[in-house]
mmCIF file of C-alpha atoms in Angstrom:
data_model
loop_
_atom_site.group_PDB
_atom_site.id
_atom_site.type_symbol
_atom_site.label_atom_id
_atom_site.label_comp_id
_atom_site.label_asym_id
_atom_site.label_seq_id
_atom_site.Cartn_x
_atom_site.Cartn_y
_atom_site.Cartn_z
ATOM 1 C CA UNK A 22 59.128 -14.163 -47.255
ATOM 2 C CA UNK A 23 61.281 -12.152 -44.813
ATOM 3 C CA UNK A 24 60.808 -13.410 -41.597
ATOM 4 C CA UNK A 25 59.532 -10.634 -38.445
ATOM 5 C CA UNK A 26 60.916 -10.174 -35.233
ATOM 6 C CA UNK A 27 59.220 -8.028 -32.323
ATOM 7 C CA UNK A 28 62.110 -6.556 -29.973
ATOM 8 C CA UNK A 29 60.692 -4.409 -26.679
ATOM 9 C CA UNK A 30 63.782 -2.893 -25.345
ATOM 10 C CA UNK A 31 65.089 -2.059 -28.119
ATOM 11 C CA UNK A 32 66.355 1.499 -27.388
ATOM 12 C CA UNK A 33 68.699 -0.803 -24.320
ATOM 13 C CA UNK A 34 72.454 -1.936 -25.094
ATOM 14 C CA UNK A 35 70.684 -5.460 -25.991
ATOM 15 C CA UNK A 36 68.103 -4.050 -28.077
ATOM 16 C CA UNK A 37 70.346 -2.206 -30.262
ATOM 17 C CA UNK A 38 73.356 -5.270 -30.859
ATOM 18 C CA UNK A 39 70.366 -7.481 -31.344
ATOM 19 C CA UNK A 40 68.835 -5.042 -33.994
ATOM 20 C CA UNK A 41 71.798 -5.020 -35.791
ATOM 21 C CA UNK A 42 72.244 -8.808 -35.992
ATOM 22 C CA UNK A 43 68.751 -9.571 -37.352
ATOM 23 C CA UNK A 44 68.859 -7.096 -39.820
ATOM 24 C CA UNK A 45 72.158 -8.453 -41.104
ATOM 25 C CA UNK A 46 69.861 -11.707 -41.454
ATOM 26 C CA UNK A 47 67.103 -10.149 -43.466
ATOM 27 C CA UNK A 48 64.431 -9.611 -40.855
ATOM 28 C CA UNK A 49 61.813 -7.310 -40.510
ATOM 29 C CA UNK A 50 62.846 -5.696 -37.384
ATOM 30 C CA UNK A 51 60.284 -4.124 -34.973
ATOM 31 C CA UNK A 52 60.644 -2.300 -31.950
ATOM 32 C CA UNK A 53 58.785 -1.617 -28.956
ATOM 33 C CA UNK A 54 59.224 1.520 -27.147
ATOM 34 C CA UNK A 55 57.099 3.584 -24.502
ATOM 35 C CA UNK A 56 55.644 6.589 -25.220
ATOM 36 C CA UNK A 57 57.827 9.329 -23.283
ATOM 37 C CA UNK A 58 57.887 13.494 -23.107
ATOM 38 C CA UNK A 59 61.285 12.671 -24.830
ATOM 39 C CA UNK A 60 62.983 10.372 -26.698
ATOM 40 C CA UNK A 61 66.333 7.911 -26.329
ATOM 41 C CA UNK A 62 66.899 6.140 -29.469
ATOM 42 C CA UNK A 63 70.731 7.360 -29.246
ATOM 43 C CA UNK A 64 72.041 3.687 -29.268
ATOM 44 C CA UNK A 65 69.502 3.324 -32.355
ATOM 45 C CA UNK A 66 70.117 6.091 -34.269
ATOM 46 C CA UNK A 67 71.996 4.713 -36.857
ATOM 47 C CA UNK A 68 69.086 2.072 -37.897
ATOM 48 C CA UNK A 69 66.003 4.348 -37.349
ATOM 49 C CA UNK A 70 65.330 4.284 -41.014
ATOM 50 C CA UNK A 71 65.934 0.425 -41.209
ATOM 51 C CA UNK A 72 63.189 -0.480 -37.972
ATOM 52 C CA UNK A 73 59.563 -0.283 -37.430
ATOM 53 C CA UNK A 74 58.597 1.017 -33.972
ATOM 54 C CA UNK A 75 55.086 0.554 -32.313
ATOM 55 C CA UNK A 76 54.186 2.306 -29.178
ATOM 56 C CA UNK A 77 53.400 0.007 -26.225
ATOM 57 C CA UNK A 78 54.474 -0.880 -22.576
ATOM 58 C CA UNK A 79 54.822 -4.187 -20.322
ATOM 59 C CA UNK A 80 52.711 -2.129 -17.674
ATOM 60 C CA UNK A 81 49.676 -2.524 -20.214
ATOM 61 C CA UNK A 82 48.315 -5.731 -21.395
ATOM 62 C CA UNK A 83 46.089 -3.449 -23.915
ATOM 63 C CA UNK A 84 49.100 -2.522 -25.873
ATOM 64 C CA UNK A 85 50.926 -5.381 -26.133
ATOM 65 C CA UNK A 86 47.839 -7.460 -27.514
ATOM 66 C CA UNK A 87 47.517 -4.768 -29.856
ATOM 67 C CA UNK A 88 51.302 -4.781 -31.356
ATOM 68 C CA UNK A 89 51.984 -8.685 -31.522
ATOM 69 C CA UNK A 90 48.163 -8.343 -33.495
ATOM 70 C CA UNK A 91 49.647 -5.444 -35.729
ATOM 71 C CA UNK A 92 53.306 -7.055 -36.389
ATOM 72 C CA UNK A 93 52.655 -10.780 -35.998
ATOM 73 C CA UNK A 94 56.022 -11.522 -35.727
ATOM 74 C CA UNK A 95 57.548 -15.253 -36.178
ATOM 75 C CA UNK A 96 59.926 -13.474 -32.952
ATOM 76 C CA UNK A 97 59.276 -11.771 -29.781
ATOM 77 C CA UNK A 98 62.373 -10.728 -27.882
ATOM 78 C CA UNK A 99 61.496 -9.460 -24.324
ATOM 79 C CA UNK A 100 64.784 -7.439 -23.271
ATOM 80 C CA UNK A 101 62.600 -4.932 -22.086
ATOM 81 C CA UNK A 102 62.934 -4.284 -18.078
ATOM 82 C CA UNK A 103 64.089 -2.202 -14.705
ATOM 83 C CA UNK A 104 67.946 -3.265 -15.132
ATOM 84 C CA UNK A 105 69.953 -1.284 -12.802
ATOM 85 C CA UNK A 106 70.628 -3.619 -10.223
ATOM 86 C CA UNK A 107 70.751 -0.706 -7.477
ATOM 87 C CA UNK A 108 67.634 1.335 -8.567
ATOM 88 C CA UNK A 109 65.867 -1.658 -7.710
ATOM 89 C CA UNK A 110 66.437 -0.609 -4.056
ATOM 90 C CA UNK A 111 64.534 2.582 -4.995
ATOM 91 C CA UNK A 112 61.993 1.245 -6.702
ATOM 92 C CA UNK A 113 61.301 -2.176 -5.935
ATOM 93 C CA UNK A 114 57.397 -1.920 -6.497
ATOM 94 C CA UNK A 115 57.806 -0.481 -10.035
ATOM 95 C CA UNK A 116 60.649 -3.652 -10.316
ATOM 96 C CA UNK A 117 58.351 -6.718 -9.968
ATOM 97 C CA UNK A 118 55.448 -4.339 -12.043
ATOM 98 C CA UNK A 119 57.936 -4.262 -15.182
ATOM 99 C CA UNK A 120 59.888 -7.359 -14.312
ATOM 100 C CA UNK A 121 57.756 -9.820 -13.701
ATOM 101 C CA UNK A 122 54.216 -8.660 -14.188
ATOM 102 C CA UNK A 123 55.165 -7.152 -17.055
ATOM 103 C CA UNK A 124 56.885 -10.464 -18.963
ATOM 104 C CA UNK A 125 53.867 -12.492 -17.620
ATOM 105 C CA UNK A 126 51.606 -10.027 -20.047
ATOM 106 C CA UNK A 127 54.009 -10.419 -22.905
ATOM 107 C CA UNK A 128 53.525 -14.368 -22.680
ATOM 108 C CA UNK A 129 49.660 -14.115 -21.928
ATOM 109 C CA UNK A 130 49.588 -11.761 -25.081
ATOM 110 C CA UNK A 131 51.763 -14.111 -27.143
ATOM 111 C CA UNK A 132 49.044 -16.975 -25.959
ATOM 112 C CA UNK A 133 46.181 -14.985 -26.824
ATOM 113 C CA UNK A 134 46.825 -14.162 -30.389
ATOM 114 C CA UNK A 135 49.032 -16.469 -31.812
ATOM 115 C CA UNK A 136 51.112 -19.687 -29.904
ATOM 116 C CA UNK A 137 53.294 -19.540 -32.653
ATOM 117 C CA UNK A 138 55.539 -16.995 -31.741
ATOM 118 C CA UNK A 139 59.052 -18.005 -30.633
ATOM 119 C CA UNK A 140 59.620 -15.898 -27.059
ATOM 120 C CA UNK A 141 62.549 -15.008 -25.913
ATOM 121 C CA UNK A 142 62.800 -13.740 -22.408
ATOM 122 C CA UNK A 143 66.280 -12.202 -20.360
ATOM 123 C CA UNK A 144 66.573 -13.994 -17.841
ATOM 124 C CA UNK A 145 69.735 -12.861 -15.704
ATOM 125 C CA UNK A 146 73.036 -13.933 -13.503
ATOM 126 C CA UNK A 147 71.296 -12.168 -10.759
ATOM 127 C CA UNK A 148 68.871 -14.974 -10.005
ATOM 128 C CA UNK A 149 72.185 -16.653 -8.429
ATOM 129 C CA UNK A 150 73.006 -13.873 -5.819
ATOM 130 C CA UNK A 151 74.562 -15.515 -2.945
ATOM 131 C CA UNK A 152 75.799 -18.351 -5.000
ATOM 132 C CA UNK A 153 74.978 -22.246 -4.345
ATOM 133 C CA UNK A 154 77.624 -23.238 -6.209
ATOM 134 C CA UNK A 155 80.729 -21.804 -8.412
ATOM 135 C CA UNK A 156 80.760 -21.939 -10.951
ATOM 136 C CA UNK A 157 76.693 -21.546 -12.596
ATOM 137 C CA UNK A 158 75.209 -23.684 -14.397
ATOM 138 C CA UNK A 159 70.929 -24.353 -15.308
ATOM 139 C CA UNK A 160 70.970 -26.776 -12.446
ATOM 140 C CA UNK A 161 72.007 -24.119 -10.156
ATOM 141 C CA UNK A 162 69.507 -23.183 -7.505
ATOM 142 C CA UNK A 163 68.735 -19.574 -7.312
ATOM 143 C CA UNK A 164 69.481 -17.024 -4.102
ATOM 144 C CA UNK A 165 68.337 -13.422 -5.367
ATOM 145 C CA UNK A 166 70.208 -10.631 -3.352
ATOM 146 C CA UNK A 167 68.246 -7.974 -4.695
ATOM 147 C CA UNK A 168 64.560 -6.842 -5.834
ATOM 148 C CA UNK A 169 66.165 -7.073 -9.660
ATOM 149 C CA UNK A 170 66.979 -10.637 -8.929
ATOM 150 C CA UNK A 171 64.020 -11.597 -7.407
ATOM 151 C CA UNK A 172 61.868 -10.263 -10.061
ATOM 152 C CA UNK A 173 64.089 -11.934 -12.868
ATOM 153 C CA UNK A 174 63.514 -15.356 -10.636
ATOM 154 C CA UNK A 175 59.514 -14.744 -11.026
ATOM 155 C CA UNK A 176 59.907 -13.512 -14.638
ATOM 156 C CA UNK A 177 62.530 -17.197 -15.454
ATOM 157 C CA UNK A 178 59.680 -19.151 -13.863
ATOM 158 C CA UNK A 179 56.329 -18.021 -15.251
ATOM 159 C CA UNK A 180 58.294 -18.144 -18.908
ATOM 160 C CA UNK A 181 58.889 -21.807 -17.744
ATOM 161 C CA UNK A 182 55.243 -22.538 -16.519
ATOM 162 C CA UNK A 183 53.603 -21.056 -20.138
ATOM 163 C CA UNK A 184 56.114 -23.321 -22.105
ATOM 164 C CA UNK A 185 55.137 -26.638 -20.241
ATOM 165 C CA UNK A 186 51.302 -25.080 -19.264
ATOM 166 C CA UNK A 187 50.657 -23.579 -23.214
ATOM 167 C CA UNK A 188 53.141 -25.668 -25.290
ATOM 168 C CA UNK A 189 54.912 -21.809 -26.069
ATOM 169 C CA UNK A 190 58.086 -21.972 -27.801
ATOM 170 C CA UNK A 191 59.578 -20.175 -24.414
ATOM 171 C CA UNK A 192 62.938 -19.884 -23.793
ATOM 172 C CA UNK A 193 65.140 -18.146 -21.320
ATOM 173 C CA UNK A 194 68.670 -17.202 -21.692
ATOM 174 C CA UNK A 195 70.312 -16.786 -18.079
ATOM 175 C CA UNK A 196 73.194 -14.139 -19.275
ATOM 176 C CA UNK A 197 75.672 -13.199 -16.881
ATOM 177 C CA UNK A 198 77.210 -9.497 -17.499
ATOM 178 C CA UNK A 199 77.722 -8.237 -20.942
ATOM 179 C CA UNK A 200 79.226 -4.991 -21.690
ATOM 180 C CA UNK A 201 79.937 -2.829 -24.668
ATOM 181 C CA UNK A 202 80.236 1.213 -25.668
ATOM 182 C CA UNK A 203 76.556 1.461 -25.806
ATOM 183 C CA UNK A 204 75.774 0.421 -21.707
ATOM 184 C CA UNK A 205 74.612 3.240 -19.692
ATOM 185 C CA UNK A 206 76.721 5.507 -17.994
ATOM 186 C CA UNK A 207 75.414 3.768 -14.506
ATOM 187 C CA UNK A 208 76.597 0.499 -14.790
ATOM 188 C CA UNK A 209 80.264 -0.526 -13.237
ATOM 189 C CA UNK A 210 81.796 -1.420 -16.492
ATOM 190 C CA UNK A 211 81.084 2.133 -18.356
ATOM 191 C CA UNK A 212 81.414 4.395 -15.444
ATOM 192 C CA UNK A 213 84.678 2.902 -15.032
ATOM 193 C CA UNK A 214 85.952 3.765 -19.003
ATOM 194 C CA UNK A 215 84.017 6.919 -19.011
ATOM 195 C CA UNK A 216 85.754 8.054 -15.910
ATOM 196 C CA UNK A 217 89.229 6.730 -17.457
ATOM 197 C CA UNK A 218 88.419 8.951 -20.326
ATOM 198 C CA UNK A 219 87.333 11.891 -18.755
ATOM 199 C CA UNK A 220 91.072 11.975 -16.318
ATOM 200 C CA UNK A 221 92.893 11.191 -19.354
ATOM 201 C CA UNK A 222 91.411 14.087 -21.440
ATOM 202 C CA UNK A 223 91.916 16.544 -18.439
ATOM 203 C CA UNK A 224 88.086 16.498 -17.422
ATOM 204 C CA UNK A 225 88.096 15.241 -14.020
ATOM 205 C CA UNK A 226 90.413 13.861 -11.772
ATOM 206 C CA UNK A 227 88.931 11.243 -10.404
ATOM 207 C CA UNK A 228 86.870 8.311 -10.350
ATOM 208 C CA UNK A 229 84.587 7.602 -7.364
ATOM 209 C CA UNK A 230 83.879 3.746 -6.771
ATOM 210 C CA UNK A 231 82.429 0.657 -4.306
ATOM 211 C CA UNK A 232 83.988 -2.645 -3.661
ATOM 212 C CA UNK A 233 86.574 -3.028 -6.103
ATOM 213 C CA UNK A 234 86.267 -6.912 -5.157
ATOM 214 C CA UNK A 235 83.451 -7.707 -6.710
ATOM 215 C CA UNK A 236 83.484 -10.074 -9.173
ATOM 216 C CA UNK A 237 81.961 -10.803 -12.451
ATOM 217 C CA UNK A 238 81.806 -12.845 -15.463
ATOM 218 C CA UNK A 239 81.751 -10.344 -17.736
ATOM 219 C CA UNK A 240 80.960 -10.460 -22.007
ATOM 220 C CA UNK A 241 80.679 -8.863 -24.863
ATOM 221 C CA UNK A 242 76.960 -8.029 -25.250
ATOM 222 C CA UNK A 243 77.450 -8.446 -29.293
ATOM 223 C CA UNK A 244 78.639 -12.091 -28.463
ATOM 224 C CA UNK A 245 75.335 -12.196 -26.073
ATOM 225 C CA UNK A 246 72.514 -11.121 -28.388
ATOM 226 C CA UNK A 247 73.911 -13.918 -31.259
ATOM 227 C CA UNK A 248 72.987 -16.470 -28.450
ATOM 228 C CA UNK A 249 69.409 -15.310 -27.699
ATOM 229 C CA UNK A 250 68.983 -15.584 -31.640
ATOM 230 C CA UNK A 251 70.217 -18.669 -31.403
ATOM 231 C CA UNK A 252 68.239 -20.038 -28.823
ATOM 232 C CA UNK A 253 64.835 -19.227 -30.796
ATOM 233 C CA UNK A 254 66.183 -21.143 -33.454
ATOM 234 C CA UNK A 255 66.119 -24.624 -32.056
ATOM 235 C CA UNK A 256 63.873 -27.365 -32.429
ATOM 236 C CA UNK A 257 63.354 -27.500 -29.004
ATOM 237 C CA UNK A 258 62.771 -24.792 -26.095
ATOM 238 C CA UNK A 259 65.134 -24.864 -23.227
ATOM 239 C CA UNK A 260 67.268 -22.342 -21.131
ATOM 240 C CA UNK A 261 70.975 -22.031 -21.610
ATOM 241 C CA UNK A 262 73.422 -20.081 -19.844
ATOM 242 C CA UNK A 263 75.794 -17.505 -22.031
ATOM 243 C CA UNK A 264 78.712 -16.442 -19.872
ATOM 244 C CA UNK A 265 82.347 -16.205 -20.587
ATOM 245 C CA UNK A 266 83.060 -18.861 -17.859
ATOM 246 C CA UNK A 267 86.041 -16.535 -16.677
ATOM 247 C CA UNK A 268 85.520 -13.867 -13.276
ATOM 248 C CA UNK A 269 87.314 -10.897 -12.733
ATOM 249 C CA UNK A 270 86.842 -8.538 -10.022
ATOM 250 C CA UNK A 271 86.294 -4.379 -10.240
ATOM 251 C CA UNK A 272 89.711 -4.104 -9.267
ATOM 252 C CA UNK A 273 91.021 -5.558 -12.812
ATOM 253 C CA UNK A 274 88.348 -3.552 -14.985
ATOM 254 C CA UNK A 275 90.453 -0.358 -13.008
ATOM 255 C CA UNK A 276 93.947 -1.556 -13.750
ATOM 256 C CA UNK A 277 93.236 -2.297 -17.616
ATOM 257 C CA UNK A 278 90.898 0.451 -18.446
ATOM 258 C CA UNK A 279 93.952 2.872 -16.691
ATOM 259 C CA UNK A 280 96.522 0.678 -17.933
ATOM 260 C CA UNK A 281 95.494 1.225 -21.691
ATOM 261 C CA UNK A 282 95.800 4.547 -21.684
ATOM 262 C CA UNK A 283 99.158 4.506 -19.413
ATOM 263 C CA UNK A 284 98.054 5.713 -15.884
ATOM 264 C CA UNK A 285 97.855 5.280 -12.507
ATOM 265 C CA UNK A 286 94.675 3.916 -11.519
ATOM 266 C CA UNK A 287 95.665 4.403 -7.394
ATOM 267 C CA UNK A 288 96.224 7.847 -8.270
ATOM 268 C CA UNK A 289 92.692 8.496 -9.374
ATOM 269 C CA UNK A 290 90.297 5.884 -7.725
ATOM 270 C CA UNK A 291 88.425 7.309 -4.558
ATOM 271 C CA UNK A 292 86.714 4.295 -2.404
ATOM 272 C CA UNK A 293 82.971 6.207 -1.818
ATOM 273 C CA UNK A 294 80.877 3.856 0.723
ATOM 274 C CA UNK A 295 77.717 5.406 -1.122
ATOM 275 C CA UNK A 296 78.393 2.546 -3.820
ATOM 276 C CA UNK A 297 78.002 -0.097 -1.708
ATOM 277 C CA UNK A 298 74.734 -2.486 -2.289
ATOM 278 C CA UNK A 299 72.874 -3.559 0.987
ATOM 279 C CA UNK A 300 73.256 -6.764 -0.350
ATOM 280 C CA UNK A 301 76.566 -7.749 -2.247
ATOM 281 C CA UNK A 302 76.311 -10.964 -4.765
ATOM 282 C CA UNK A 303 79.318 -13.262 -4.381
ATOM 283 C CA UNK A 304 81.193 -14.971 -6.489
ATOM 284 C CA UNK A 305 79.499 -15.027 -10.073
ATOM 285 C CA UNK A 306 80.834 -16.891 -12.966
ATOM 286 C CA UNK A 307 78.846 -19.034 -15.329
ATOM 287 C CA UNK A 308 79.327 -22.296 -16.973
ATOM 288 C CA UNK A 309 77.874 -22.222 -21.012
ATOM 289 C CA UNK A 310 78.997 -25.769 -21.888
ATOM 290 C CA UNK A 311 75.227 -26.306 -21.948
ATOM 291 C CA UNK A 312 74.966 -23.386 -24.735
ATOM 292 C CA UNK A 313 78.420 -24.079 -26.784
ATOM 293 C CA UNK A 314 77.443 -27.609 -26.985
ATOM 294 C CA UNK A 315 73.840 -27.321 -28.164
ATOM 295 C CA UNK A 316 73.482 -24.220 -29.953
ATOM 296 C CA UNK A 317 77.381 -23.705 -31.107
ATOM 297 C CA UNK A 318 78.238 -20.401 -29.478
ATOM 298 C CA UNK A 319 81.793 -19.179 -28.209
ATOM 299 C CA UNK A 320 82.587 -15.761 -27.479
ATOM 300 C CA UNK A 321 84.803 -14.235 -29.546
ATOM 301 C CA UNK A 322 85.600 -10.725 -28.086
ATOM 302 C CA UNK A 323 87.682 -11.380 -24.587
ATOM 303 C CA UNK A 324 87.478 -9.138 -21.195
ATOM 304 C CA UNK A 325 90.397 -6.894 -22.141
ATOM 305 C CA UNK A 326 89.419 -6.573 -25.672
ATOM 306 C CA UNK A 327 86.036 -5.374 -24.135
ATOM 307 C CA UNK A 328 87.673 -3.191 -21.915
ATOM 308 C CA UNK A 329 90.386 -1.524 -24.296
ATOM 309 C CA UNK A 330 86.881 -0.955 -26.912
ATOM 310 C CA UNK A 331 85.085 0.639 -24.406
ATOM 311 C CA UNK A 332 87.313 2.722 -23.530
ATOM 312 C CA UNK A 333 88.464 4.173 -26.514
ATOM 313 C CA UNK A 334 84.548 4.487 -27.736
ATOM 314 C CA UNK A 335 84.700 7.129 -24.992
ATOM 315 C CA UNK A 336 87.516 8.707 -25.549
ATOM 316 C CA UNK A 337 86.599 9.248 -29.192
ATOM 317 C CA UNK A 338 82.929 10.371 -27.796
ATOM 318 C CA UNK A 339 84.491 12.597 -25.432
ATOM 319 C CA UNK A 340 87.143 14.606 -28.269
ATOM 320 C CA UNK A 341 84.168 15.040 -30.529
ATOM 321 C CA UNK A 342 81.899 16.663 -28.585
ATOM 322 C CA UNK A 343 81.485 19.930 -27.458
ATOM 323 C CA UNK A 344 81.951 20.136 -23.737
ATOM 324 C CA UNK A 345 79.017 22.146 -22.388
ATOM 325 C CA UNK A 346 79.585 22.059 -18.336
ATOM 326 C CA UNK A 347 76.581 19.667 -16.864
ATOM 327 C CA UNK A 348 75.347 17.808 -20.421
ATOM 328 C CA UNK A 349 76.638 14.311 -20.726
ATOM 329 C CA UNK A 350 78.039 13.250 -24.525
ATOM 330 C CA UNK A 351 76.729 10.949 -26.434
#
């Protein structure tokens, strides 16, 4: 019998790799998603007649009791959440509603109808903020910098209090940045190869940024997803960090992404204060010896690999579509 996994989220960057991956394993894969006046399975398309969705949302308890009762899958991956770092400004209430009170009513639903499930939560890099230590490890003590953060702290914790409370099979991966063609046009990483795309086609001419010294450990989020599968499939729960274990600032995403396609980046980048956080994170970069020791993962796909991918994905996005002023390509 085909085992079943339960993915909320999956219409997110995560969602989608981690679809792919179980599928190529012979799941069952079902998918959460919220009812909305319209739909973004973009990132999804290509599996829609592969998956199962089920309507349901962290904000109701109701819903989720009613899908893991429907599905009863052997796998519940909670990717679902509020995951722009800087929205989380805007919206901090809404945050800690999805973030944290919303993973607390996955586990209480996985409790209530059947222990068995294997729960996997996202934790995040985030929890480290204004860093203890450098690099990251399990051990490391958490300093949030922003509501995202702090909500991901709560969200790490309570998954940690139902696996020694309810005996769950509760696990929390503590990923660090992972990137790929499919991350929203938001985050650093694809604004950055979007924008490089966009000069280099004759779009736009520039490319409007924050502190270019910020630095990240940044992945592949194809790499990531194989390590939250195989976290579940341990005989014991536990947390493990998945990072690259190598940092590189904003400043180096710029040079490559321009550097692949042979420009300039100082001729294009604009420094726009409006970019700024409140509250900057320092120096994050994460140490997986933890994870490549116990559950065998590496990543394979490097930063400039990632970089070089992403931004030819949007170049090739960019020449096939038909440029109607004010609609972003998909």
């Amino acid at each position: 019998m085909s085992r079943r996994a339960l993915i909320s989220g999956i219409t997110g960057q995560d969602g989608s790799y981690l679809a792919e991956l179980l599928l190529e394993k012979g799941y069952e894969v079902y998918g959460v998603v919220r009812r909305a006046s319209t739909t973004n399975y973009w990132r999804i398309e290509h599996l829609l007649d592969r998956l199962q969705l089920r309507a349901a949302d962290l904000l109701d308890q109701l819903s989720l009791i009613r899908v893991i009762e429907a599905v009863r899958p052997h796998e519940f991956y909670n990717l679902a959440a509020m995951s722009f770092v800087p929205a989380s400004w805007d919206q901090p209430m809404l945050t800690g509603e999805f973030n944290s009170q919303g993973v607390t009513r996955a586990l209480e639903a996985v409790r209530q109808v059947d222990a068995s499930i294997r729960f996997y939560q996202a934790s995040s890099s985030e929890m480290f903020g204004k860093v203890r230590e450098v690099p990251q490890t399990e051990l490391t003590p958490f300093y949030p910098r922003s509501p995202y953060g702090v909500s991901k702290v709560f969200a790490h914790y309570i998954t940690v209090n139902y696996r020694e409370s309810y005996d769950l099979f509760a696990v929390s991966g503590i990923l660090f940045n992972h990137e790929s063609p499919r991350r929203g046009l938001e985050f650093v990483t694809r604004k950055v190869t979007d924008g490089v795309a966009r000069i280099k086609l004759g779009l736009t001419d520039t490319l409007s940024l924050g502190n270019l010294d910020a630095q990240r450990d940044w992945g592949f989020a194809g790499d990531y997803v194989r390590a939250m599968w195989l976290m579940l499939q341990q005989e014991r729960a536990d947390d493990y960090v998945i990072a690259t274990g190598e940092s590189h600032s904003v400043r180096e995403l710029v040079e490559v992404a321009f550097g692949h396609v042979g420009m300039d980046w100082q001729t294009h980048v604009k420094l726009d204060p409006r970019f700024l956080r409140p509250a900057e994170v320092d120096h994050l970069i994460g140490d997986s010896a933890k994870a490549r020791t116990g559950l065998g993962w590496t990543p394979v796909v490097d930063f400039q690999s990632l970089v070089r991918m992403m931004v030819d994905s949007d170049l090739a996005r960019l020449e096939r579509t038909p440029r109607t002023p004010g609609v972003e390509a998909r």
